[in-house]
Structures are given as C-alpha cells and as structure tokens.
Amino acid sequence: MPEPGRALAGVRVLDLADAYGAYASRLLSDLGAEVLRIEGLGAPDPIWPAPTRGHVDLGALFVNAGKAVLHADSVTEADLEALVGASDVVIEAAGRLDGVGFDRERVAVLNPDLVRVTVSPFGGSEPEDGPVDDLLVLAAGGLMHLGGYRDLGPMGAWGGQSAMAASIFGAVAALIGLISGRSTFDVSAQESVAQALEDSVAEFALVGIVRDRRGESPREAGTGTFHCSDGYVSMVAGRLGTARAWSGLVAWLTEEGAPGAEVLSDEQWSDFHHRRTPAAIDMFTGIFEAFAESRSKESLYRDAQERGIALSPVNDMASVLADRQLAERGFFVEVEDEELGPVVYPGPPYRLSASPVLSPLPMRAADRDAVAAFIRAERGDG
Amino acid sequence: MGDSGPLDGIRVLDFCWIGAGALVTKALAELGADVIRVESRTRPDNLRVTPPFRPGTEGGLEASGYFASRNPGKRSFALNMRHPDARAIALDLAGRCDIMTSNFRPGVMERWGMSYEEVKAVNEAIIYLVMPMQGSDGPHAGFIGFGSTIAALSGLVHLSGVPERVPVGTGTHYPDHVPNPGHALVGLLAAIFHRSRTGEGQIVELSQFESTVNVIGPAVIAESAGIPVERDGDRMAGVSPRRAFATADGAWVVIACATDEQRKALASTLDLDSLADRDDADGIVADAVAGFAAEDLLMTLGAAGVPAERVNSSRDVLTDRRLVERGFWYDVDHPVIGTMPMFRLPFRWEGSRVSKPARPPLLGEHTWEVASSLLGMDREEFDRLTAEGVLE
C-alpha cells in the first residue's frame, strides 16, 4: 500500500493527448499521479486556444503544469513499449498509439491492466485529418447556439471550453477506470459540450420551442447583466432565485429610493409570468440601471449579498486576481516560470481533506533519465 | 440503477438540489451507483416547479422537464429535514452510504445536525462532498450565486463577447453544467479511489468560484504576466475566418480556417477571389454563404476540406448523426411528462450503451422502498412517521 497522502500517489499516467485531453492528465497530476507527456507522436503540435507571448503558449503552460514533457523524437520504440507497459493510465488523442504501430492487441499484450482513455473532438478512435478548432465543437455541441448577440449571431465562449470540458470528463473516465478495472473509455468533446444545454433540449422536446441566443436581453426582470458606475454586475433574482430574492430586491430598491422602484411593489410584479414580458424586463432594467449608475460593482455586490440577493460583479482578470475571498483562502499560487518569470496559477478546483491536492508546479522538460525513472517506478495500484 | 455499472455497490445519500449538485449525482447514478435523493414536499427543489412543462401537465411537482433532465436513475426519498425526528433517519441512512453529497450554503447541513463530524461519528469512512459557492470559509463564504453569477465572478463572462458591447458569456449557467459538476466528480472519484486503497474517508470541498476560475486558467497566468486578455468575439490569431455565418435557410454555420490551403479551398468553393490579405474577408464570405442552404454548404465545404460545422440548435442536437450513432440520447417514459430524451455522460466504456438509467423519480417514490429494505422499517412505523410529517 502506498503512503497515505496524495489520492493518486504511485499512479503513472502516459499523456499522449492533444488540447482536448491535456487538462485531464493535469488534473490527475495535481492529485498525485506521475505524468509523462510525449508531444509530437505521429501528429503535429496541438492548437492551444489561449494567449501567447513569443513562443510561450499560456494554454500549454496551464494544462501541462506538473508534468514531465518530452518530444517524440527522443523516444525510441523500445522506450514506448516500456512506457506503455509501465503505465496505469494512458490518455491519448484518437489513434495516437495505433498510428505508431501500437494497435489494440499489441497494447493489450504489453499491459492488460492499462486504463485507456481516448479524448477526441467527436469521439471514436479514428484520428481527425488535423487539429479541430474549439469553435467547431462548441457549435456542434449546441452551446454556441445559446451564446452571442441577437444581431451579431452565435458566438463561442473564451478559452477553448470544449477542450476543457472534454478533459474534465477525460479525468473522470480515467478515475472510473482505476476504481472499477474497466479498461477502455472514449470521450467526446462534442458530447461534453452538450452537457451544458441547460433546459433547452427539454424545452424543445416538451414544448416545441427552439431556444435562441438572448444576447444582452435577460430572460426575465431581476435577472441579467446590468451596467453600473464602473462596469457591470450579474444578478439572478427571478424564477430561479431564492424565494426571498425578488421581494428582497424590491425592498432594497425601494428603501434606497431608486426612482420608479415603487411600481415594482404592484401586485402583478409578484407573478413571474409578468416579469418575463418584454415590457417588464425593459422597465426593470431601466429602474435598476438608473439606481446602479452611481454605485460601483463592489458596493452593489456587498449590499445585495447582505440582503440575500445573488448578485456578482462581472470581474475582469485583474479583479479576479485581487478578489478578497480568493486571497483569504490562499487560492492563487505563484510559480516561477523559466521564460515569463513569476506568474500566478489558480489553485486546485477542489480540496480533499485526507489526500490533499497538490498546488500547480511548472511543467518540466523530461530527459531520458525521467523516462527510465517512470518505467522503473513501483507500480502504484495496490 | 444500472446492473453492471462501474460504480455498482456504491451508495450515495444525496442532498443536492437545483443545478450543479444534481448533475454530479446524475452522473453517479448513470455509472451504477445507488443514489438516494433526499427531497422535501414542504420545501421541494425549485426545479420541480420550473419550466419547461409539456402543455396540459403544468401544476404539481412532477411535470418539470428541467428537473427530469437532471435526475434520471436516482431514487427519491421524501424526508422533511425541518422536522426534529428527521435527523435520526438521515443519520441512519448516512451510516449505510459510501458518499454524502450536498450543495447548500455553508451552515445548512450543520443546522440539520448533518455536519461532516456528525456523519463521520456514525460512518467513519464516509466521503462527504460539499459544493459551497465560494468555499466553506473566508469572508464571502455565505454569499449566494447561480451559474451565471459565478461565471461573472470568475472572469469568464468578461472574456466572452465583443469588446464594444455588454459581455454575454455563454448565455447560460455554464459553470453549473460542466466545470463544477465535472470537477466535483473528479474530486469525488479521487476520494473513492483513495478510500479503496486506504479505507479512509474525507471531505471533498468544491468552491464553485475556484472551480470555474480553473477553466479559464490561462487568463489568470496571462494577467499575472502582464499579457492583456480581453474579449474579442471569436477571433483567434492565425485562424481566419473564424466565426458563424448565416445561411439562406436561417441556420448558422461556423467556418474556421487555420491554414492557407483551407482558405484557398474556401475561396474556390464559394467561387470567390483569393481571401488572402483581405481585411473584409469575413464580409465577403458572409455574403457568399448567405446564398447557400446550410446542408448544401456543409456538404460542399466538407468535400473541399474546409473545416465547418452547423451551429446546432436544441432541435439539431437531437438528430446530429454523431450524437445519435453514439447513443448520446435515450428516451424515458415518465407517468406525467410522457416520453422525453435524456442525455448520457460524454463517454462510453465497454457495455455502457446497453444500460439505461431509470426515469427520473416522482417525489418520494422510493421512500417506502428505501425505508423498508435499507432501514428495515416496518409498515406501522412508516405510517406513523408519515402521519407525523417526518416522512413525506
């Protein structure tokens, strides 16, 4: 039995993924697994959908933190045989091992207990002709249809979310493999995106309405993004809000003497059907934005939360980095990057009390010694 | 309950409601775990009264398609946690479960006498998932939010949209659907694996804010390194065009060309002059695309090797060839709602397409089943507790 500590102590993960699966092995690495990533194995470098500085790709920095990374040029066929044999988990883009002569049978002989997780844009084991753009997958998965502006058309979300989504479920699949002994998992980024369609499929199936992007116009009064003195705030005080959210919101606006707020106390406003009419939505937006015009994001955040109203600032990245709650919780981690100098990483997405999650470490260039060590290490599965 | 799922034998006492939490336990149920959802008739899950409803079925607590979509495969146990006698039953159940889940604000489980310490006292190895919006401690621990406000807080909304307009984010409560239930599953499964090797249980705490910041992690690094990140529509360096274009039949198609070869193929397919070095390339492509029906356009572009996809609507996803062939959707028959499509987890494993989670439960549908088989309760006691309003 391994030392108690990291949940995945002693687990070895061979990472042959492209952008769709790379964050999966990052998550496993933070949980204590040893991750060796080989790039360029029978495929071009992936597209990382994030900013770059010079040749430094921030998307790659983030998803490869904690891993030992080396290029396929310095890996022999014998190395790869030994690596496949020594791994507990392989996370790969479709057809990666198959494409270099390691077909299913050969891999099964080398390592009958291996958990194989394929993460690809549309699922399946056949490789795509080339890198698949995140925006295509957001479109095919249905999320893009709900995003964007009414006049400008559908629009995607920032940061390669189809790849992040697919990777998260890639990690889920790998862990299920470790727990249950199931050996082969096939993750589709399109399906990962299609987890996020909210009630729109049910709405079409039951009511026949195809939901369209709403852009800036909220679904109902009390909910939406509103302009204030120094930017925007986001609020949910409508149908999905807590029972007292709408009445609390009306009381707040009334007590503060917001011009026009008295109308919100009229009987009809307590009915959410009324609050969903375009006229009600427009009227509420007018009243709230006049009220918010002289107030900052921070003061609205504080005052609304004091009253049990779900309002948050629309933070830019500087505000996220300066957030008091995140600072108090010690969330951010400073990492020394060889090229960029000191940079800040987000801490882990969850905290485990008995098997603590590692803070992100920089990725490191692996050499032949690292390959040899990976192969020699004690098997982790007890 | 599946009969041969990878999590067969794992039992979950589920206090999650509404959004992100319900999707965590939906996944556990699909994987074969026995998920016992504690619900209250006095204070039902808000989703049970939230549209969409099939016309003519509105009213009551069983008609919501929203609730249904997040709860297949679970058993419903109706217990009024505000009743003083409820705690003993909940603790008895917790003693027989492997995992306990909740996504209330910090303090609610404690008020019910169901804190980690109290549950641990009856079940040393329990894995206890909490999903507070901003974590269990810190100055904003009591703050409330929903997916869309968490997306705003984390920076995702600010980064999604065009620069001169109000940022629009994803237009949904996205953190509730993927980042937060997904990360929670990773943490929870890691804890199950840890317990299988050590026998040790633990608390898994997912701050929905911190989890969501992670899906835009590169923006955090960029900001700290002084590299500006701002919303810029769907633009990306080196890829042009890269956006959705409207077609003649009212649909939208994304075209994303990362190479000159693809751009040449696009130009020749649309019968355009070279698009290279044209500042107005997007406009030229838009005009040309507007003359095609989406299906014809996709066939033509596909044959020419131009990367393109339909912007699938909620209707389109139900007939998308890949999703259908992979068995992503399956129908359930519900006594109030009728037939309704459910979605699977985004991966397949050996045998996974054969099993089909049970339809979403009616409120309290399994109260007697669980009370009698799991707690060994007899009919007399069950009736007494029901009459007293403990069981509902």
PDB file of N, CA, C and O in Angstrom, chain A residues 10 13 56 78 170-171 178 205 260 318 322 338:
ATOM      1  N   GLY A  10       1.691   7.152  -6.713  1.00  0.00           N
ATOM      2  CA  GLY A  10       2.135   5.901  -7.312  1.00  0.00           C
ATOM      3  C   GLY A  10       1.454   5.558  -8.623  1.00  0.00           C
ATOM      4  O   GLY A  10       1.823   4.591  -9.274  1.00  0.00           O
ATOM      5  N   VAL A  13       0.763   7.956 -15.365  1.00  0.00           N
ATOM      6  CA  VAL A  13      -0.098   8.350 -16.479  1.00  0.00           C
ATOM      7  C   VAL A  13       0.775   8.741 -17.664  1.00  0.00           C
ATOM      8  O   VAL A  13       1.641   9.605 -17.553  1.00  0.00           O
ATOM      9  N   VAL A  56       5.896  31.295 -26.024  1.00  0.00           N
ATOM     10  CA  VAL A  56       5.305  30.702 -24.821  1.00  0.00           C
ATOM     11  C   VAL A  56       3.790  30.692 -24.952  1.00  0.00           C
ATOM     12  O   VAL A  56       3.174  31.728 -25.154  1.00  0.00           O
ATOM     13  N   ALA A  78      11.379   1.044 -28.363  1.00  0.00           N
ATOM     14  CA  ALA A  78      11.560   0.230 -27.149  1.00  0.00           C
ATOM     15  C   ALA A  78      11.129   1.016 -25.904  1.00  0.00           C
ATOM     16  O   ALA A  78      10.507   0.471 -24.990  1.00  0.00           O
ATOM     17  N   GLY A 170     -12.456  13.458 -19.323  1.00  0.00           N
ATOM     18  CA  GLY A 170     -11.373  12.503 -19.517  1.00  0.00           C
ATOM     19  C   GLY A 170     -10.792  12.065 -18.181  1.00  0.00           C
ATOM     20  O   GLY A 170     -10.505  10.871 -17.964  1.00  0.00           O
ATOM     21  N   ALA A 171     -10.642  13.018 -17.261  1.00  0.00           N
ATOM     22  CA  ALA A 171     -10.146  12.677 -15.915  1.00  0.00           C
ATOM     23  C   ALA A 171     -11.162  11.824 -15.174  1.00  0.00           C
ATOM     24  O   ALA A 171     -10.800  10.866 -14.471  1.00  0.00           O
ATOM     25  N   LEU A 178      -9.609   3.398 -12.993  1.00  0.00           N
ATOM     26  CA  LEU A 178      -8.777   2.982 -11.858  1.00  0.00           C
ATOM     27  C   LEU A 178      -9.620   2.324 -10.765  1.00  0.00           C
ATOM     28  O   LEU A 178      -9.203   1.353 -10.138  1.00  0.00           O
ATOM     29  N   ALA A 205     -38.217  19.420 -26.604  1.00  0.00           N
ATOM     30  CA  ALA A 205     -38.910  18.124 -26.595  1.00  0.00           C
ATOM     31  C   ALA A 205     -40.329  18.250 -26.061  1.00  0.00           C
ATOM     32  O   ALA A 205     -41.244  17.593 -26.554  1.00  0.00           O
ATOM     33  N   GLY A 260     -38.657  55.280  -9.516  1.00  0.00           N
ATOM     34  CA  GLY A 260     -39.542  54.371 -10.235  1.00  0.00           C
ATOM     35  C   GLY A 260     -39.732  53.020  -9.580  1.00  0.00           C
ATOM     36  O   GLY A 260     -40.542  52.212 -10.023  1.00  0.00           O
ATOM     37  N   ALA A 318      -7.988  41.257 -13.742  1.00  0.00           N
ATOM     38  CA  ALA A 318      -7.297  41.952 -12.646  1.00  0.00           C
ATOM     39  C   ALA A 318      -8.139  41.865 -11.374  1.00  0.00           C
ATOM     40  O   ALA A 318      -7.607  41.653 -10.276  1.00  0.00           O
ATOM     41  N   ALA A 322      -7.439  40.090  -7.712  1.00  0.00           N
ATOM     42  CA  ALA A 322      -7.471  40.911  -6.496  1.00  0.00           C
ATOM     43  C   ALA A 322      -8.606  40.504  -5.558  1.00  0.00           C
ATOM     44  O   ALA A 322      -8.793  41.128  -4.510  1.00  0.00           O
ATOM     45  N   GLU A 338      10.300  29.717 -16.278  1.00  0.00           N
ATOM     46  CA  GLU A 338      11.623  29.981 -16.849  1.00  0.00           C
ATOM     47  C   GLU A 338      11.629  31.165 -17.808  1.00  0.00           C
ATOM     48  O   GLU A 338      12.575  31.937 -17.856  1.00  0.00           O
TER      49      GLU A 338
END
